[in-house]
CSV table of C-alpha atoms in Angstrom, one decimal:
chain,number,residue,atom,x,y,z
A,1192,MET,CA,99.2,-24.6,183.4
A,1193,ILE,CA,100.0,-26.9,180.4
A,1194,ASN,CA,98.0,-26.5,177.3
A,1195,PHE,CA,97.8,-29.3,174.7
A,1196,TYR,CA,97.8,-28.9,170.9
A,1197,PHE,CA,95.9,-31.9,169.5
A,1198,SER,CA,93.5,-32.7,166.7
A,1199,ASP,CA,91.4,-35.8,165.8
A,1200,GLU,CA,92.6,-35.0,162.3
A,1201,TYR,CA,95.8,-36.8,163.2
A,1202,LEU,CA,93.8,-40.0,163.4
A,1203,ASN,CA,93.2,-39.7,159.7
A,1204,HIS,CA,96.8,-40.0,158.8
A,1205,ASP,CA,96.6,-43.6,157.8
A,1206,THR,CA,99.9,-45.5,157.7
A,1207,GLY,CA,98.5,-49.0,157.7
A,1208,SER,CA,100.5,-51.4,159.8
A,1209,HIS,CA,103.5,-49.0,160.1
A,1210,PRO,CA,104.8,-48.5,163.6
A,1211,GLU,CA,104.1,-44.7,163.4
A,1212,SER,CA,100.5,-45.5,163.6
A,1213,ILE,CA,97.2,-44.0,164.7
A,1214,GLN,CA,97.4,-46.0,168.0
A,1215,ARG,CA,100.3,-43.8,169.2
A,1216,ILE,CA,98.2,-40.7,169.2
A,1217,LYS,CA,95.1,-42.5,170.5
A,1218,THR,CA,97.1,-43.6,173.5
A,1219,VAL,CA,98.3,-40.1,174.2
A,1220,LYS,CA,94.8,-38.6,173.9
A,1221,GLN,CA,93.4,-41.2,176.3
A,1222,LEU,CA,96.0,-40.5,178.9
A,1223,LEU,CA,95.5,-36.7,178.6
A,1224,ASN,CA,91.7,-37.0,178.7
A,1225,ASN,CA,92.0,-39.0,182.0
A,1226,LYS,CA,93.9,-36.1,183.6
A,1227,TYR,CA,92.9,-32.9,182.0
A,1228,ASN,CA,89.6,-31.3,181.0
A,1229,LYS,CA,88.7,-30.2,177.5
A,1230,HIS,CA,89.6,-26.5,178.2
A,1231,HIS,CA,93.3,-27.5,178.2
A,1232,PHE,CA,93.1,-28.7,174.6
A,1233,ILE,CA,93.7,-26.4,171.6
A,1234,GLU,CA,92.9,-27.3,168.0
A,1235,PRO,CA,95.9,-26.6,165.8
A,1236,SER,CA,95.6,-24.4,162.7
A,1237,LYS,CA,96.8,-25.5,159.3
A,1238,ALA,CA,100.2,-24.1,158.3
A,1239,SER,CA,100.5,-22.2,155.1
A,1240,ILE,CA,102.9,-23.2,152.3
A,1241,GLU,CA,104.6,-19.9,152.8
A,1242,LEU,CA,105.3,-20.7,156.4
A,1243,ILE,CA,106.7,-24.1,155.6
A,1244,SER,CA,108.9,-22.7,152.9
A,1245,ASN,CA,110.8,-20.7,155.5
A,1246,VAL,CA,112.6,-24.0,156.2
A,1247,HIS,CA,111.9,-26.4,153.3
A,1248,ASP,CA,112.7,-25.9,149.6
A,1249,LYS,CA,109.6,-24.8,147.6
A,1250,GLN,CA,110.3,-27.5,144.9
A,1251,TYR,CA,110.3,-30.1,147.7
A,1252,ILE,CA,107.0,-28.9,149.1
A,1253,GLU,CA,105.5,-29.0,145.6
A,1254,GLU,CA,106.7,-32.6,145.2
A,1255,ILE,CA,105.0,-33.5,148.5
A,1256,LEU,CA,101.7,-32.0,147.5
A,1257,MET,CA,101.8,-33.6,144.1
A,1258,ASN,CA,102.4,-37.1,145.5
A,1259,ILE,CA,99.6,-37.3,148.1
A,1260,PRO,CA,97.7,-40.3,146.7
A,1261,LYS,CA,94.0,-40.2,145.8
A,1262,SER,CA,93.8,-43.7,147.3
A,1263,GLY,CA,96.1,-46.3,148.9
A,1264,PHE,CA,99.6,-45.3,150.0
A,1265,TYR,CA,102.6,-43.4,148.7
A,1266,HIS,CA,106.1,-44.0,150.1
A,1267,PHE,CA,108.3,-40.9,150.1
A,1268,ASP,CA,111.0,-43.3,151.4
A,1269,PRO,CA,110.8,-46.8,152.9
A,1270,ASP,CA,109.8,-45.3,156.3
A,1271,THR,CA,107.7,-42.4,155.4
A,1272,ILE,CA,104.1,-43.1,154.1
A,1273,ALA,CA,101.3,-40.9,152.9
A,1274,SER,CA,97.6,-41.8,152.5
A,1275,SER,CA,94.9,-39.7,150.8
A,1276,THR,CA,94.0,-38.1,154.2
A,1277,SER,CA,97.6,-37.3,155.3
A,1278,LEU,CA,98.0,-33.8,154.1
A,1279,ASN,CA,95.8,-32.1,156.8
A,1280,SER,CA,97.9,-33.9,159.4
A,1281,TYR,CA,101.1,-32.6,157.8
A,1282,LEU,CA,99.8,-29.0,157.8
A,1283,MET,CA,98.3,-29.2,161.3
A,1284,ALA,CA,101.4,-30.7,162.9
A,1285,VAL,CA,103.4,-27.7,161.6
A,1286,GLY,CA,100.6,-25.2,162.3
A,1287,GLY,CA,100.1,-26.4,165.9
A,1288,SER,CA,103.8,-26.1,166.6
A,1289,VAL,CA,103.8,-22.5,165.3
A,1290,ASP,CA,100.6,-21.7,167.1
A,1291,SER,CA,102.3,-22.7,170.4
A,1292,VAL,CA,105.0,-20.0,169.7
A,1293,ILE,CA,102.3,-17.4,168.9
A,1294,HIS,CA,100.5,-18.2,172.2
A,1295,SER,CA,103.8,-18.1,174.0
A,1296,ILE,CA,104.4,-14.6,172.7
A,1297,ASN,CA,100.9,-13.5,173.8
A,1298,HIS,CA,101.3,-14.9,177.3
A,1299,GLN,CA,105.0,-14.5,177.8
A,1300,SER,CA,104.8,-13.0,181.3
A,1301,LYS,CA,103.1,-16.3,182.6
A,1302,ASN,CA,106.0,-18.6,181.4
A,1303,PRO,CA,103.5,-20.7,179.4
A,1304,VAL,CA,104.1,-24.4,178.6
A,1305,TYR,CA,102.6,-26.1,175.6
A,1306,PHE,CA,102.6,-29.8,174.7
A,1307,CYS,CA,102.2,-30.5,171.0
A,1308,ALA,CA,100.9,-34.1,170.5
A,1309,HIS,CA,101.3,-34.2,166.8
A,1310,ARG,CA,101.8,-36.7,164.1
A,1311,PRO,CA,103.6,-37.3,162.0
A,1312,PRO,CA,106.9,-36.4,163.7
A,1313,GLY,CA,109.5,-34.5,161.8
A,1314,HIS,CA,113.0,-34.2,163.3
A,1315,HIS,CA,114.4,-36.5,160.5
A,1316,ALA,CA,112.9,-34.4,157.7
A,1317,GLU,CA,115.6,-32.5,155.8
A,1318,LYS,CA,115.1,-29.2,153.9
A,1319,ASN,CA,114.5,-31.2,150.7
A,1320,LYS,CA,113.9,-34.8,151.8
A,1321,ALA,CA,111.3,-36.8,153.7
A,1322,MET,CA,112.8,-39.2,156.1
A,1323,GLY,CA,112.1,-41.3,159.2
A,1324,PHE,CA,108.3,-41.0,159.3
A,1325,GLY,CA,108.4,-37.2,158.8
A,1326,VAL,CA,107.7,-34.9,155.8
A,1327,PHE,CA,108.0,-31.5,157.3
A,1328,ASN,CA,110.3,-30.6,160.2
A,1329,ASN,CA,107.7,-29.3,162.7
A,1330,VAL,CA,110.1,-28.1,165.4
A,1331,ALA,CA,112.5,-26.5,162.9
A,1332,ILE,CA,109.7,-24.5,161.3
A,1333,ALA,CA,108.4,-23.4,164.7
A,1334,ALA,CA,111.9,-22.4,165.9
A,1335,GLN,CA,112.6,-20.5,162.7
A,1336,PHE,CA,109.3,-18.7,163.1
A,1337,ALA,CA,110.2,-17.8,166.7
A,1338,LEU,CA,113.5,-16.4,165.6
A,1339,GLU,CA,111.8,-14.0,163.3
A,1340,GLN,CA,109.7,-12.6,166.1
A,1341,LYS,CA,110.7,-9.4,168.1
A,1342,ASN,CA,111.8,-10.8,171.5
A,1343,TYR,CA,113.1,-14.2,170.6
A,1344,ASN,CA,116.8,-13.8,169.8
A,1345,LYS,CA,118.3,-16.9,171.4
A,1346,ILE,CA,116.6,-20.2,170.9
A,1347,LEU,CA,117.3,-23.7,172.3
A,1348,ILE,CA,116.1,-27.0,170.8
A,1349,ILE,CA,116.5,-30.0,173.1
A,1350,ASP,CA,116.0,-33.3,171.2
A,1351,PHE,CA,115.7,-36.5,173.2
A,1352,ASP,CA,115.0,-39.6,171.2
A,1353,VAL,CA,116.7,-42.9,170.6
A,1354,HIS,CA,117.4,-41.6,167.1
A,1355,HIS,CA,119.4,-38.4,166.3
A,1356,GLY,CA,117.4,-35.5,164.7
A,1357,ASN,CA,119.6,-35.2,161.6
A,1358,GLY,CA,117.1,-32.9,159.8
A,1359,THR,CA,116.9,-30.4,162.6
A,1360,GLN,CA,120.7,-30.4,163.1
A,1361,HIS,CA,121.3,-29.9,159.4
A,1362,ILE,CA,118.8,-27.1,159.0
A,1363,PHE,CA,120.3,-25.0,161.8
A,1364,GLU,CA,124.0,-26.1,161.9
A,1365,SER,CA,125.1,-22.8,160.4
A,1366,ASN,CA,122.8,-20.6,162.5
A,1367,PRO,CA,124.4,-19.4,165.7
A,1368,ASP,CA,121.1,-18.0,167.1
A,1369,ILE,CA,119.6,-21.5,167.4
A,1370,ILE,CA,121.3,-24.0,169.7
A,1371,TYR,CA,120.5,-27.6,169.0
A,1372,ALA,CA,121.2,-30.2,171.6
A,1373,SER,CA,120.5,-33.9,171.2
A,1374,SER,CA,120.7,-37.1,173.3
A,1375,HIS,CA,120.4,-40.3,171.2
A,1376,GLN,CA,121.8,-43.8,170.8
A,1377,TYR,CA,124.9,-43.8,168.7
A,1378,PRO,CA,125.9,-45.5,166.5
A,1379,PHE,CA,122.4,-46.0,165.3
A,1380,TYR,CA,120.0,-44.8,162.6
A,1381,PRO,CA,120.3,-42.3,160.9
A,1382,GLY,CA,124.1,-42.4,161.4
A,1383,THR,CA,124.5,-38.8,162.4
A,1384,GLY,CA,125.0,-37.3,165.8
A,1385,ASN,CA,128.6,-37.8,166.6
A,1386,GLU,CA,130.0,-35.6,169.3
A,1387,ASN,CA,132.4,-34.0,166.8
A,1388,GLU,CA,129.5,-32.5,164.8
A,1389,ILE,CA,129.4,-29.0,166.3
A,1390,GLY,CA,128.1,-26.8,163.5
A,1391,VAL,CA,129.3,-23.2,164.2
A,1392,GLY,CA,129.6,-24.0,167.9
A,1393,ASN,CA,125.8,-24.3,168.2
A,1394,ILE,CA,125.4,-28.1,168.0
A,1395,PHE,CA,125.8,-30.2,171.1
A,1396,ASN,CA,125.4,-34.0,170.7
A,1397,CYS,CA,125.3,-36.4,173.5
A,1398,PRO,CA,125.8,-39.9,172.0
A,1399,LEU,CA,124.6,-42.7,174.3
A,1400,PRO,CA,125.7,-46.3,174.1
A,1401,SER,CA,123.3,-49.2,173.5
A,1402,GLY,CA,122.1,-50.5,176.9
A,1403,CYS,CA,122.3,-47.0,178.5
A,1404,ASP,CA,120.4,-46.8,181.8
A,1405,SER,CA,118.8,-43.8,183.5
A,1406,ASP,CA,121.9,-43.0,185.7
A,1407,LEU,CA,124.3,-43.0,182.7
A,1408,PHE,CA,121.9,-41.0,180.7
A,1409,ARG,CA,121.7,-38.3,183.4
A,1410,GLU,CA,125.5,-38.3,183.9
A,1411,LEU,CA,126.3,-37.9,180.2
A,1412,PHE,CA,123.5,-35.4,179.5
A,1413,GLN,CA,124.7,-33.2,182.4
A,1414,LYS,CA,128.3,-33.4,181.2
A,1415,LYS,CA,127.9,-33.1,177.4
A,1416,ILE,CA,124.9,-30.7,177.2
A,1417,ILE,CA,123.9,-28.9,180.4
A,1418,ASP,CA,127.4,-28.1,181.6
A,1419,LYS,CA,128.4,-26.8,178.1
A,1420,ILE,CA,125.3,-24.7,177.4
A,1421,ASN,CA,125.7,-21.9,180.0
A,1422,MET,CA,123.3,-19.2,178.8
A,1423,LYS,CA,119.8,-18.0,179.0
A,1424,PHE,CA,117.3,-18.5,176.2
A,1425,ASP,CA,114.2,-16.6,175.1
A,1426,ILE,CA,112.3,-19.8,174.3
A,1427,ILE,CA,113.1,-23.6,174.6
A,1428,PHE,CA,111.7,-26.3,172.4
A,1429,PHE,CA,111.7,-29.9,173.5
A,1430,SER,CA,111.7,-32.2,170.4
A,1431,ALA,CA,110.5,-35.2,172.3
A,1432,GLY,CA,110.7,-38.8,171.1
A,1433,PHE,CA,109.7,-41.4,173.6
A,1434,ASP,CA,111.2,-44.3,171.8
A,1435,ALA,CA,114.1,-44.1,174.2
A,1436,HIS,CA,112.0,-45.8,176.8
A,1437,LYS,CA,113.2,-49.2,177.8
A,1438,LEU,CA,110.0,-50.9,176.6
A,1439,ASP,CA,110.2,-49.5,173.1
A,1440,PRO,CA,111.3,-52.2,170.6
A,1441,PHE,CA,113.1,-49.9,168.3
A,1442,GLY,CA,115.8,-48.8,170.8
A,1443,PHE,CA,118.2,-50.5,173.2
A,1444,TYR,CA,118.1,-48.3,176.2
A,1445,GLN,CA,117.4,-49.5,179.8
A,1446,SER,CA,116.1,-46.2,181.1
């Protein structure tokens, strides 16, 4: 059974006419409501600052908290916007990601699957920098939390998105216990994700050309990621960005 982490609080993260908008999560919620009953939905908790500081610099976290506007919008960078009601979304996106790990630990024998429908996303967020719509790196914080638990010694993050997850890669590129594998269009924003970026042997990038179709995607993903990562993992995170769909205007895939 799949359980879903979702909160209506994400609808309060107002970004105006920005493409990372409320409509994204509304669409996801509508699709899930049509197929699953309410018992499959779990309300995320709010992450503590201490939990977030396991990945992000404390000074950076303080700067984020200080710059949440009382009204209107604040731009952490040209792509990353906060409104007066954004903070709860930030904390719940992290909290729900970590909650899924805790629930996974408690139900490990059942091979649980959790889908975290969060916003804002976070794979571009660096240790000390907001970027690409994201302020905190949700999947990185959850993976780091998992690594600190008793039975999770080998962790895999698979990131599929039209953009490379520079933040997640940089956070873990010197940690051999966390494998990061990414498929993404290259060259493209944010300019990282070349195949020669290997960290300490724990980074596997699968750059895809503009115009890539489903067949080429599968061929390259098999060759550059699946065939190279020949080991078992205690937990697997999918950092899922659906802008690689052929109908998304921000990418140039045909898959």
